[in-house]
Coordinates of C-alpha atoms in Angstrom, one line a residue:
M168 CA 0.0 0.0 0.0
R169 CA 1.3 3.4 -0.9
D170 CA 0.6 5.2 2.3
E171 CA -1.3 4.9 5.6
Q172 CA -4.3 6.9 4.3
S173 CA -4.8 4.6 1.3
R174 CA -4.5 1.5 3.5
V175 CA -7.2 2.9 5.9
L176 CA -9.5 3.8 2.9
V177 CA -9.2 0.3 1.5
Q178 CA -10.1 -1.1 4.9
V179 CA -13.1 1.2 5.2
Y180 CA -14.3 0.4 1.7
Q181 CA -14.0 -3.4 2.4
A182 CA -16.0 -3.0 5.6
Y183 CA -18.6 -1.0 3.7
E184 CA -18.8 -3.7 1.0
D185 CA -19.1 -6.5 3.5
Q186 CA -22.0 -4.8 5.2
C187 CA -23.8 -4.2 1.9
Q188 CA -23.4 -7.8 1.1
R189 CA -24.8 -8.9 4.4
E190 CA -27.8 -6.7 4.1
G191 CA -28.4 -7.3 0.4
V192 CA -28.3 -3.7 -0.7
V193 CA -26.4 -1.7 -3.3
D194 CA -25.7 2.0 -3.8
F195 CA -26.1 3.7 -7.2
A196 CA -22.5 3.3 -8.2
E197 CA -22.6 -0.4 -7.4
L198 CA -25.9 -0.7 -9.3
M199 CA -24.3 0.7 -12.4
L200 CA -21.2 -1.5 -12.0
R201 CA -23.3 -4.7 -11.6
T202 CA -25.4 -3.8 -14.6
Y203 CA -22.3 -3.3 -16.7
E204 CA -20.8 -6.5 -15.5
L205 CA -24.0 -8.4 -16.2
M206 CA -24.1 -7.2 -19.8
R207 CA -20.4 -7.7 -20.3
D208 CA -20.4 -11.3 -19.1
N209 CA -23.8 -12.4 -20.6
G210 CA -23.7 -12.4 -24.4
P211 CA -27.3 -13.4 -25.1
L212 CA -28.6 -10.8 -22.6
R213 CA -26.4 -8.1 -24.1
E214 CA -27.5 -8.9 -27.7
H215 CA -31.1 -8.9 -26.6
Y216 CA -31.0 -5.3 -25.4
Q217 CA -28.9 -4.2 -28.3
R218 CA -31.6 -5.5 -30.7
R219 CA -34.5 -4.2 -28.6
F220 CA -33.4 -0.6 -28.4
R221 CA -32.4 0.9 -31.7
H222 CA -32.7 4.5 -30.8
I223 CA -31.0 5.9 -27.7
L224 CA -31.1 9.5 -26.4
V225 CA -28.5 10.6 -23.8
D226 CA -29.0 14.0 -22.1
E227 CA -26.5 16.0 -20.0
F228 CA -23.8 13.9 -21.6
Q229 CA -21.0 16.1 -20.2
D230 CA -21.8 14.8 -16.7
T231 CA -21.2 11.1 -17.5
N232 CA -18.4 9.3 -15.8
K233 CA -16.1 6.5 -17.1
L234 CA -18.4 3.7 -16.0
Q235 CA -21.5 5.2 -17.4
Y236 CA -19.9 5.7 -20.8
A237 CA -18.6 2.1 -20.8
W238 CA -22.2 0.9 -19.9
L239 CA -23.6 3.1 -22.7
K240 CA -21.3 1.6 -25.3
M241 CA -22.2 -1.9 -24.0
F242 CA -25.9 -1.1 -24.3
A243 CA -25.7 0.5 -27.7
G244 CA -23.1 -1.8 -29.2
P245 CA -20.3 -0.9 -31.5
P246 CA -20.9 1.7 -34.3
E247 CA -21.3 -1.0 -37.0
H248 CA -24.4 -2.3 -35.2
G249 CA -26.3 0.7 -36.5
C250 CA -27.9 1.9 -33.3
A251 CA -29.1 5.5 -33.6
L252 CA -27.3 7.1 -30.7
F253 CA -28.0 10.7 -30.0
A254 CA -26.2 12.6 -27.3
V255 CA -26.9 16.1 -26.0
G256 CA -24.5 18.0 -23.8
D257 CA -22.4 21.1 -23.2
D258 CA -18.8 20.5 -22.4
D259 CA -18.5 24.1 -21.1
Q260 CA -20.9 23.2 -18.3
S261 CA -19.1 20.1 -17.0
I262 CA -18.8 20.9 -13.3
Y263 CA -19.0 17.6 -11.5
A264 CA -15.5 16.2 -11.7
F265 CA -15.6 15.7 -7.9
R266 CA -18.4 13.1 -8.6
G267 CA -16.3 11.4 -11.3
A268 CA -17.7 13.2 -14.4
Q269 CA -15.3 13.2 -17.3
V270 CA -15.8 16.1 -19.8
G271 CA -13.6 14.2 -22.2
N272 CA -16.3 11.6 -22.8
M273 CA -17.9 14.0 -25.3
A274 CA -14.8 14.2 -27.5
L275 CA -14.3 10.5 -27.1
F276 CA -17.9 9.8 -28.2
E277 CA -17.5 12.0 -31.3
R278 CA -14.3 10.2 -32.3
E279 CA -15.3 6.6 -31.5
Y280 CA -18.7 6.7 -33.1
R281 CA -17.4 8.8 -36.0
V282 CA -20.0 11.5 -35.6
R283 CA -20.4 13.1 -39.0
T284 CA -22.6 16.0 -37.9
V285 CA -22.2 18.0 -34.7
V286 CA -25.1 20.4 -34.2
K287 CA -24.1 23.4 -32.2
L288 CA -27.0 25.2 -30.4
E289 CA -25.4 28.7 -30.1
R290 CA -28.5 31.0 -30.2
N291 CA -29.3 31.9 -26.6
Y292 CA -32.8 32.9 -25.6
R293 CA -32.1 33.7 -22.0
S294 CA -29.4 36.4 -21.6
Y295 CA -28.5 39.8 -23.1
G296 CA -25.4 40.3 -25.2
N297 CA -23.1 41.7 -22.6
I298 CA -23.7 38.7 -20.3
L299 CA -23.0 36.3 -23.2
D300 CA -19.9 38.2 -24.3
A301 CA -18.5 37.9 -20.8
A302 CA -19.3 34.1 -20.7
N303 CA -17.8 33.6 -24.2
E304 CA -14.6 35.4 -23.5
L305 CA -14.1 33.7 -20.2
I306 CA -14.6 30.1 -21.4
S307 CA -12.4 30.7 -24.5
K308 CA -9.4 30.5 -22.1
N309 CA -10.1 26.8 -21.6
S310 CA -8.3 24.3 -23.9
R311 CA -9.7 21.0 -25.3
R312 CA -13.1 22.4 -25.9
L313 CA -15.5 21.3 -28.7
G314 CA -16.0 25.0 -29.2
K315 CA -19.1 27.2 -29.5
N316 CA -20.0 30.9 -29.2
L317 CA -23.3 32.0 -27.7
R318 CA -25.2 34.8 -29.4
T319 CA -28.5 36.5 -28.9
E320 CA -30.8 38.8 -30.9
A321 CA -32.1 40.5 -27.7
G322 CA -29.4 43.3 -27.9
P323 CA -26.5 44.0 -25.6
G324 CA -28.5 44.9 -22.5
E325 CA -26.9 46.5 -19.4
P326 CA -23.2 46.1 -18.7
V327 CA -22.0 43.5 -16.2
R328 CA -21.5 45.5 -12.9
V329 CA -18.3 44.8 -10.9
H330 CA -18.2 45.8 -7.3
E331 CA -15.1 45.9 -5.0
A332 CA -15.7 46.0 -1.3
N333 CA -13.2 46.5 1.5
S334 CA -14.6 43.5 3.6
D335 CA -17.0 40.6 3.3
F336 CA -19.3 42.5 5.6
A337 CA -19.3 45.5 3.3
E338 CA -19.9 43.2 0.4
A339 CA -22.9 41.8 2.1
Q340 CA -24.3 45.2 3.0
W341 CA -23.9 46.4 -0.6
F342 CA -25.7 43.3 -1.9
V343 CA -28.6 44.0 0.5
E344 CA -28.9 47.6 -0.6
E345 CA -28.7 46.7 -4.3
A346 CA -31.2 44.0 -3.9
Q347 CA -33.6 46.3 -2.1
Q348 CA -33.2 48.9 -4.9
L349 CA -34.0 46.3 -7.5
H350 CA -37.1 45.2 -5.6
R351 CA -38.2 48.8 -5.3
E352 CA -37.8 49.2 -9.1
G353 CA -40.2 46.3 -9.6
T354 CA -38.0 43.1 -9.7
P355 CA -39.6 40.3 -7.7
R356 CA -37.4 39.0 -4.9
H357 CA -37.5 35.5 -6.3
E358 CA -35.9 36.8 -9.5
I359 CA -32.8 37.9 -7.5
A360 CA -30.2 35.2 -6.9
L361 CA -27.0 35.3 -4.9
L362 CA -24.5 32.7 -6.0
Y363 CA -21.3 31.7 -4.1
R364 CA -18.6 29.1 -4.5
S365 CA -18.7 27.6 -1.0
N366 CA -21.6 27.0 1.4
A367 CA -19.7 28.7 4.2
Q368 CA -19.9 32.0 2.3
S369 CA -23.6 32.2 2.9
R370 CA -23.3 33.1 6.6
V371 CA -22.3 36.7 6.2
M372 CA -24.9 37.3 3.5
E373 CA -27.6 35.6 5.6
S374 CA -26.8 37.8 8.6
A375 CA -27.1 40.9 6.5
L376 CA -30.5 39.8 5.1
F377 CA -31.7 38.8 8.5
N378 CA -30.7 42.2 10.0
A379 CA -32.5 44.0 7.1
S380 CA -35.7 41.8 7.7
I381 CA -35.5 40.7 4.0
P382 CA -37.0 37.2 3.3
Y383 CA -34.7 34.8 1.7
K384 CA -34.5 31.1 0.8
V385 CA -31.4 28.9 0.7
Y386 CA -31.9 26.8 -2.4
G387 CA -30.7 23.2 -2.2
G388 CA -29.4 23.5 1.3
L389 CA -29.9 24.7 4.8
R390 CA -29.3 28.1 6.3
F391 CA -26.0 28.4 8.2
F392 CA -27.3 28.1 11.7
E393 CA -29.6 25.2 10.7
R394 CA -26.7 23.0 9.5
A395 CA -26.2 19.9 11.7
E396 CA -22.5 20.5 12.4
V397 CA -23.2 24.1 13.4
K398 CA -26.1 23.0 15.7
H399 CA -23.8 20.5 17.4
A400 CA -21.2 23.1 18.0
L401 CA -23.7 25.6 19.4
S402 CA -25.1 22.9 21.7
Y403 CA -21.6 22.3 23.2
L404 CA -21.3 26.1 23.7
R405 CA -24.6 26.2 25.4
L406 CA -23.6 23.5 27.8
I407 CA -20.4 25.4 28.6
E408 CA -22.6 28.5 29.3
N409 CA -25.4 26.5 31.0
P410 CA -25.0 22.8 31.7
N411 CA -28.7 22.5 32.6
D412 CA -29.8 23.1 29.0
D413 CA -31.6 19.7 28.5
T414 CA -32.2 20.3 24.7
S415 CA -28.5 20.8 24.1
F416 CA -27.6 18.0 26.3
L417 CA -29.7 15.5 24.4
R418 CA -28.3 16.7 21.0
V419 CA -24.7 16.0 21.8
V420 CA -24.6 13.6 24.7
N421 CA -23.8 10.8 22.1
F422 CA -22.3 12.9 19.3
P423 CA -19.7 12.0 18.4
A424 CA -20.7 8.5 19.5
R425 CA -19.6 7.5 23.0
G426 CA -21.6 4.4 23.7
I427 CA -24.7 6.1 25.2
G428 CA -27.8 4.4 23.9
A429 CA -31.5 5.2 23.8
R430 CA -32.2 3.1 26.8
T431 CA -29.6 4.9 28.9
I432 CA -31.1 8.2 27.9
E433 CA -34.6 7.0 28.8
L434 CA -33.4 6.0 32.3
L435 CA -31.7 9.4 32.7
Q436 CA -34.9 11.3 31.7
D437 CA -36.9 9.2 34.2
A438 CA -34.5 10.0 37.0
A439 CA -34.5 13.7 36.1
R440 CA -38.3 13.9 36.1
A441 CA -38.5 12.1 39.4
S442 CA -36.0 14.4 41.1
G443 CA -37.1 17.6 39.3
R444 CA -33.6 18.3 38.2
S445 CA -31.9 18.7 34.8
L446 CA -30.4 15.8 32.9
Y447 CA -26.9 17.1 33.6
Q448 CA -27.6 17.1 37.4
S449 CA -29.2 13.6 37.3
V450 CA -26.2 11.8 35.7
G451 CA -24.9 10.6 39.1
S452 CA -28.1 8.6 39.7
L453 CA -27.3 6.0 37.0
A454 CA -24.9 3.2 37.6
G455 CA -23.3 0.6 35.3
K456 CA -21.7 1.2 31.9
G457 CA -24.3 3.7 30.8
G458 CA -23.8 5.7 33.9
N459 CA -20.1 5.7 33.5
N460 CA -20.3 6.9 29.9
L461 CA -22.7 9.7 30.9
A462 CA -20.3 10.7 33.7
A463 CA -17.4 10.8 31.2
F464 CA -19.5 13.1 29.0
T465 CA -20.3 15.6 31.8
A466 CA -16.7 15.5 32.9
R467 CA -15.7 16.4 29.3
V468 CA -18.1 19.4 29.4
D469 CA -16.8 20.5 32.8
A470 CA -13.2 20.2 31.6
M471 CA -14.1 22.4 28.6
R472 CA -15.7 25.0 30.8
D473 CA -12.7 25.1 33.2
A474 CA -10.2 25.3 30.3
T475 CA -12.0 28.2 28.6
R476 CA -12.3 30.5 31.7
G477 CA -10.7 33.8 30.8
L478 CA -10.6 33.1 27.1
T479 CA -12.1 35.2 24.3
L480 CA -15.2 33.9 22.4
R481 CA -13.1 32.9 19.5
E482 CA -10.7 31.0 21.7
I483 CA -13.5 29.2 23.5
I484 CA -15.0 28.0 20.2
V485 CA -11.7 26.8 18.8
H486 CA -11.0 24.9 22.0
M487 CA -14.5 23.4 22.1
L488 CA -14.3 22.2 18.5
E489 CA -11.2 20.2 19.3
A490 CA -12.0 19.1 22.8
S491 CA -15.6 17.9 21.9
G492 CA -14.3 15.6 19.2
L493 CA -16.2 17.4 16.4
V494 CA -13.1 18.2 14.4
D495 CA -11.8 14.7 14.5
F496 CA -15.2 13.3 13.7
Y497 CA -15.7 15.4 10.6
K498 CA -12.2 14.8 9.3
T499 CA -13.4 11.2 8.6
D500 CA -16.9 12.1 7.4
R501 CA -17.8 11.8 3.7
E502 CA -18.9 15.4 3.6
G503 CA -16.4 16.4 6.2
K504 CA -14.6 19.1 4.2
D505 CA -17.7 21.2 3.8
R506 CA -18.7 20.6 7.4
L507 CA -15.3 21.7 8.7
E508 CA -15.5 24.8 6.6
N509 CA -18.8 25.6 8.2
L510 CA -17.3 25.1 11.7
E511 CA -14.5 27.5 10.7
E512 CA -17.1 29.9 9.6
L513 CA -18.7 29.7 13.0
V514 CA -15.5 31.0 14.4
N515 CA -15.6 33.8 11.9
A516 CA -19.3 34.5 12.9
A517 CA -18.3 34.8 16.6
E518 CA -15.3 37.1 15.8
A519 CA -17.5 39.4 13.7
F520 CA -20.3 39.4 16.4
V521 CA -18.1 40.6 19.3
T522 CA -16.6 43.3 17.1
Q523 CA -19.9 44.5 15.7
E524 CA -21.6 44.5 19.0
G525 CA -18.9 46.5 20.7
F526 CA -17.5 43.9 23.0
G527 CA -14.1 43.9 21.2
K528 CA -12.2 40.9 20.0
D529 CA -10.3 40.5 23.3
A530 CA -13.4 40.6 25.5
V531 CA -13.4 37.7 28.0
A532 CA -16.4 35.6 27.2
L533 CA -17.4 34.5 30.7
P534 CA -20.9 34.7 32.3
V535 CA -21.3 38.0 34.1
D536 CA -21.3 36.7 37.6
E537 CA -18.0 34.9 37.1
A538 CA -16.2 38.1 36.0
G539 CA -17.3 40.2 38.8
G540 CA -20.3 42.0 37.4
S541 CA -22.4 44.0 39.8
G542 CA -25.7 43.6 38.1
E543 CA -25.8 47.2 36.9
A544 CA -26.5 48.1 33.3
G545 CA -23.4 47.9 31.2
I546 CA -21.3 45.7 28.9
Y547 CA -18.0 43.9 29.0
R548 CA -15.0 44.9 27.0
G549 CA -11.6 43.5 27.1
E550 CA -8.0 44.7 26.7
A551 CA -4.9 42.5 26.6
G552 CA -6.9 39.5 27.9
R553 CA -8.3 41.5 30.9
A554 CA -12.1 41.9 31.4
E555 CA -13.3 45.4 32.2
Y556 CA -16.8 46.4 33.3
T557 CA -17.9 49.9 32.4
T558 CA -21.0 51.9 33.0
P559 CA -20.7 55.3 31.2
D560 CA -23.5 57.8 31.3
A561 CA -24.8 56.9 27.9
E562 CA -23.7 53.5 26.9
V563 CA -23.8 52.7 23.2
V564 CA -22.6 50.0 20.9
A565 CA -21.6 50.1 17.3
S566 CA -25.2 49.7 16.2
G567 CA -26.1 53.0 17.9
E568 CA -28.6 51.3 20.3
I569 CA -28.6 52.9 23.7
I570 CA -28.2 50.1 26.3
A571 CA -28.0 51.7 29.8
P572 CA -29.8 55.0 30.5
P573 CA -32.9 54.1 32.5
R574 CA -34.4 57.5 31.6
I575 CA -34.7 56.2 28.0
V576 CA -34.9 52.4 27.9
P577 CA -37.6 50.5 29.9
D578 CA -36.5 47.9 32.3
A579 CA -37.6 45.1 29.9
E580 CA -34.8 46.2 27.6
T581 CA -32.0 46.4 30.1
G582 CA -32.7 43.7 32.8
E583 CA -30.1 41.1 31.7
I584 CA -26.4 41.7 31.2
M585 CA -25.0 39.2 28.8
S586 CA -21.5 37.9 28.4
P587 CA -20.1 37.7 24.9
L588 CA -20.8 34.0 24.8
G589 CA -24.4 34.3 26.0
A590 CA -25.0 37.2 23.6
F591 CA -23.6 35.2 20.7
L592 CA -25.8 32.2 21.5
T593 CA -28.9 34.4 21.7
H594 CA -27.9 35.9 18.3
A595 CA -27.5 32.5 16.8
S596 CA -30.9 31.4 18.1
L597 CA -32.6 34.5 16.6
E598 CA -31.0 33.9 13.2
A599 CA -31.9 30.2 13.3
G600 CA -35.5 31.1 14.0
D601 CA -38.4 31.8 11.7
N602 CA -36.2 33.8 9.3
Q603 CA -36.3 31.9 6.0
A604 CA -39.1 32.6 3.6
Q605 CA -42.3 30.5 3.9
A606 CA -43.7 28.5 1.0
G607 CA -45.0 30.8 -1.7
Q608 CA -43.4 34.0 -0.1
D609 CA -41.5 36.2 -2.5
A610 CA -37.9 35.8 -1.3
I611 CA -34.3 36.3 -2.5
Q612 CA -32.6 33.1 -3.6
L613 CA -29.3 32.0 -2.1
M614 CA -27.4 29.0 -3.5
T615 CA -24.0 27.6 -4.4
I616 CA -23.1 27.8 -8.1
H617 CA -23.4 24.0 -8.3
S618 CA -27.0 24.2 -7.1
A619 CA -27.8 26.9 -9.6
K620 CA -27.1 24.8 -12.7
G621 CA -30.3 24.6 -14.8
L622 CA -31.8 27.6 -13.2
E623 CA -32.2 31.2 -14.4
F624 CA -33.0 34.6 -12.8
D625 CA -33.5 38.2 -14.0
C626 CA -30.7 39.4 -11.7
V627 CA -27.8 37.4 -10.5
F628 CA -25.0 38.3 -8.0
I629 CA -21.8 36.3 -8.0
S630 CA -19.9 37.0 -4.8
G631 CA -16.4 36.2 -3.5
L632 CA -14.5 36.5 -6.7
E633 CA -11.1 36.3 -5.1
E634 CA -8.0 34.1 -5.7
G635 CA -8.2 31.0 -3.5
L636 CA -11.9 31.3 -3.1
F637 CA -13.0 31.4 -6.7
P638 CA -11.1 29.8 -8.3
H639 CA -10.8 27.6 -5.2
E640 CA -7.3 27.2 -3.8
N641 CA -7.5 23.4 -4.2
S642 CA -7.8 23.8 -8.0
A643 CA -5.8 26.9 -8.8
S644 CA -2.5 25.1 -9.3
D645 CA -3.9 22.3 -11.4
L646 CA -4.8 22.8 -15.1
D647 CA -7.8 20.5 -15.1
G648 CA -9.0 21.9 -11.8
L649 CA -8.6 25.4 -13.0
E650 CA -10.5 24.7 -16.2
E651 CA -13.3 23.1 -14.1
E652 CA -13.4 26.3 -12.0
R653 CA -13.7 28.4 -15.1
R654 CA -16.5 26.2 -16.4
L655 CA -18.2 26.8 -13.0
M656 CA -17.9 30.5 -13.5
Y657 CA -19.3 30.1 -17.0
V658 CA -22.3 28.4 -15.5
A659 CA -22.8 31.1 -12.9
I660 CA -22.6 33.9 -15.5
T661 CA -25.1 32.3 -17.8
R662 CA -27.7 32.0 -15.0
A663 CA -28.5 35.8 -15.5
R664 CA -31.1 37.0 -17.9
K665 CA -31.1 40.8 -17.5
R666 CA -28.6 41.9 -14.9
L667 CA -25.3 40.4 -13.7
Y668 CA -23.3 41.7 -10.7
L669 CA -19.8 40.4 -9.8
S670 CA -18.3 41.3 -6.4
F671 CA -15.1 40.7 -4.4
S672 CA -13.6 42.1 -1.2
Q673 CA -10.2 43.2 -0.1
T674 CA -10.5 41.3 3.2
R675 CA -12.5 38.3 4.2
M676 CA -12.7 36.2 7.3
L677 CA -11.6 32.7 6.4
H678 CA -10.6 29.8 8.8
G679 CA -10.9 32.2 11.7
Q680 CA -8.4 34.7 10.3
T681 CA -8.7 37.9 8.3
R682 CA -7.3 37.2 4.8
Y683 CA -6.2 40.0 2.5
N684 CA -7.3 39.1 -1.0
V685 CA -6.3 39.5 -4.6
K686 CA -9.2 39.7 -7.0
S687 CA -10.0 36.6 -9.0
R688 CA -8.1 36.0 -12.3
F689 CA -11.5 35.4 -13.9
L690 CA -12.2 39.2 -13.6
D691 CA -9.2 39.8 -15.8
E692 CA -10.5 37.3 -18.3
L693 CA -13.7 39.2 -19.0
P694 CA -14.0 41.8 -21.8
E695 CA -13.7 45.3 -20.5
S696 CA -16.3 46.4 -23.1
A697 CA -19.0 44.4 -21.4
L698 CA -18.1 45.6 -17.8
R699 CA -19.0 48.6 -15.7
W700 CA -16.8 48.9 -12.5
I701 CA -18.8 50.6 -9.7
T702 CA -17.6 51.9 -6.3
P703 CA -19.1 50.7 -3.0
K704 CA -22.0 52.8 -1.7
H705 CA -20.8 52.5 1.8
Q706 CA -17.5 51.6 3.3
A707 CA -17.3 49.0 6.2
F708 CA -18.3 50.7 9.4
G709 CA -18.7 48.1 12.2
S710 CA -15.2 46.8 12.7
G711 CA -13.4 50.2 12.3
F712 CA -15.8 51.8 14.7
A713 CA -15.5 49.1 17.3
R714 CA -11.7 49.4 17.3
Q715 CA -12.0 53.2 17.6
Y716 CA -14.6 52.8 20.3
N717 CA -12.4 50.5 22.4
D718 CA -9.3 52.5 21.8
A719 CA -11.0 55.6 23.2
W720 CA -12.1 53.8 26.3
A721 CA -8.6 52.4 26.8
R722 CA -7.2 56.0 26.7
G723 CA -9.9 57.2 29.1
S724 CA -11.5 59.4 26.5
G725 CA -15.1 60.3 26.5
L726 CA -17.4 58.3 24.1
H727 CA -18.9 61.3 22.5
S728 CA -15.5 62.5 21.2
I729 CA -15.2 59.7 18.7
V730 CA -18.7 58.3 18.0
G731 CA -19.8 58.7 14.4
T732 CA -16.5 60.1 13.0
G733 CA -16.2 57.3 10.5
R734 CA -12.4 57.1 10.8
V735 CA -9.9 55.5 13.1
P736 CA -7.6 58.0 14.9
A737 CA -3.8 57.7 14.6
F738 CA -2.1 55.7 17.3
G739 CA -1.6 57.8 20.4
A740 CA -3.7 60.7 19.0
S741 CA -6.8 62.1 20.6
P742 CA -9.8 62.1 18.4
A743 CA -11.0 65.4 17.0
P744 CA -14.2 66.9 18.5
K745 CA -17.3 66.0 16.4
P746 CA -19.5 68.9 15.3
A747 CA -23.0 69.0 16.4
A748 CA -25.2 66.5 14.6
T749 CA -28.6 67.1 13.1
H750 CA -30.9 64.2 12.4
G751 CA -33.4 65.7 9.9
L752 CA -36.0 63.0 10.7
R753 CA -39.7 63.2 11.7
S754 CA -42.2 61.1 13.6
G755 CA -43.9 58.5 11.4
Q756 CA -41.1 58.5 8.9
G757 CA -39.8 55.1 7.5
V758 CA -36.1 54.5 8.1
F759 CA -33.5 51.8 7.4
H760 CA -30.9 50.6 9.9
T761 CA -28.0 48.3 8.8
K762 CA -28.6 46.0 11.8
F763 CA -32.3 46.2 12.5
G764 CA -33.6 46.7 9.0
E765 CA -36.6 48.8 8.2
G766 CA -38.6 50.6 10.9
V767 CA -40.8 53.6 11.6
V768 CA -39.8 56.6 13.8
I769 CA -42.1 56.8 16.8
T770 CA -40.5 59.6 18.9
L771 CA -37.7 62.1 18.6
E772 CA -35.9 63.7 21.5
G773 CA -32.9 66.0 22.0
S774 CA -30.7 67.7 19.4
G775 CA -27.1 67.6 18.2
E776 CA -25.0 65.1 20.0
D777 CA -27.9 64.2 22.3
A778 CA -30.4 63.5 19.6
R779 CA -32.1 60.2 19.9
A780 CA -35.1 58.4 18.3
Q781 CA -37.5 55.7 19.3
V782 CA -38.0 53.4 16.3
N783 CA -40.3 50.5 15.9
F784 CA -38.4 47.8 13.9
G785 CA -41.2 45.2 13.8
R786 CA -39.5 41.9 14.3
H787 CA -36.7 43.5 16.4
G788 CA -39.1 45.5 18.5
M789 CA -38.9 49.1 19.8
K790 CA -35.4 50.5 20.0
W791 CA -34.0 53.8 21.3
L792 CA -31.1 54.9 19.0
A793 CA -28.4 57.5 19.5
L794 CA -28.6 59.4 16.2
S795 CA -25.0 60.5 16.4
V796 CA -24.1 56.8 16.1
A797 CA -26.9 55.0 14.3
K798 CA -26.9 55.7 10.6
L799 CA -30.6 55.8 9.8
T800 CA -31.5 56.1 6.1
P801 CA -34.9 57.6 5.3
V802 CA -37.1 55.2 3.3
D803 CA -39.8 56.6 1.0

C-alpha cells in the first residue's frame, strides 16, 4: 500500500462492501457496476437489449463518468451495429469532476462513433449580449473544448457590474442595498439570486439579510445556523454556558458516538423527572456502563468550561471544536470538508459578532457573575486579555442602540447583562428562528453555483471573486482543476437574464483569520467592453468603529469625542471633536438601519450630540437609538 491513508481507505471500503453484502443492498455506483458486468459477461442478454433498443437519447452527456460511458457503449453496441445514438451536452458546463464526471467523454464519443454532424446550439434565448460576451470570453481560455460561441438577438442589454468591497461585511451590505433597490424598481425578490462558490460564504450574507428583515431562501441546502454541524457546536457552547440546558444535552450527549444508547437516555430522563432536576444534574443517579459513559461526557463538558475560563469567544469556540471531538469526527466524514469549513465559519461569525456588538475581540467571554459584574446596566469589554466592566452615562454600541440609561430604555430592555458567549448564543438562536421565507413567499434566492445549474434569474449576483476562493485554492495550481473552476464561473454567468453583478472584497474572514485578498483572475479574463466597474455605496463601518470605540475607552477618552466620525484616529492621538449632529427625521417616517432593517420613527428627543429616536423595527421590536451613532437612512 502506498501510504497509511490509502490503507485505511481500503479497509473502510472493504468493511462497507461487506456490510452491503450482508444486508443485500447496493448503492447507485454499485448498481451501475453490476449492470455493466452483467451485460459484459452475458452475451445473449447483451445482444437482446442491443436488438431491442435501436434509438437511444442521452441528455447531460457532459456529466457522465467512465463507468456510465462504458455501460452506454455496451448497451448500444459498436458503431457498426447501426444503433441511432443521439447525445446532448455542453462541455463548457461540465462541473461535476468531484463526482467522477469526465468532460472528455464528449470528444471520445465523437471520435469513437465517427459522428459526422455535430449540431451546435449557439443561439441563446435567456441572456442579453453583454452577459453572453462575458461568458464567451471567459470560457475561451479553456483548452480541449469542442467549441461554440453563444449569441442573442435581444441586444447588448446592461453592462455587467463589478463591485469591489473593503470587507466581506461591506460586500454583504452592498448586496442587501442593491437587492432592495432592484425590488423597489419592480423586480420580484424570487428573481434575484445570490451565488457563491462555497456554502460557508452564505453566513455573512444571511446575517445581512436577517438584519434587514428581508425574506430569503437557501436553495438546495440549509441556512447556516440550521446546518447539523453548526447546531452540534452551538449545543456544546450552550452546555459550557449553562450545563442544565436539556435540549443541548440531548443533542450532543452521544455525538460523536460515545456508547450512550437510547435506553440509557430514557433512564436518565426518568431520573430527572423524578427528582425535578436537569439531565446534567441527574447523571450521578445512573450506575453501570451507561452511567459511566454519561459521567465521562459531563466530565468532558466540565473540563471544557474550566479550560475556557478567561478566554475570548473565538478561543472558546476553537478549544470546544477540538475538545468535543467534532473536528476529529468530521475529518473522517464523507462530507467532512464542507462541514469543517462551516465550523471554521462559525469561528468567523463569533469574531464578527463581538466586534460589531462593541465587546471587542479581546473581551473575556465569561458569564457576568463569574467576571465580577455587579448587576448594573453595562457591557464587558476586554483589553490585553483582561475583562473590564464599564457603566458610562450613555452606553452605546456600534449599532447605535442605547443600552443603559434608565431614563430612555424601559427595564424590559435592560434587565439582563450578557457575556459575549451568552449574547452570541442568543444571536444564533434568533438567526436560526423563523427567518427563512415560507412556501409561496417572495424571497431572494441564495445558493451555491453547483446548485444553480439549470436555473435562471432576472438578476444574478456572484460573490467572493477572489483568488483562493473562486477559483478555489485546491484547484488553482492544477490545469484540469482550474478549467473546471472556469466552467463553474461560466455556468454562474449564464444564469443571468437581464442583470449580472460580480463582487469581491479586499479582506475576508476565512478559517478564523482575516485574509487579504487578490481579485480573481476570472475578472481579468472578461471583456472590458462588457463591464462597468462601480464603487461601494458604503465603506465598512462596524469593525473600524469598534476598534476606535475601544481605543477611546482604553485611553480614558469620552465616548462622544469619537462616535460617528467614521475614521480611526492615529495611534496615540486624541480624536478630534465632532461637530453638532442634526438628524433631519420626523415622527412617522420610515427609516432603514443596517442591523435592525426597516422601521418607523415613533418619537424624537434632543438635538445635536444628544439627539435620539425611538423606532419600531417590527421583528426586532422598539429601539431607542443615538442618532450620532446609528446611521438611519430615510425610506420613502
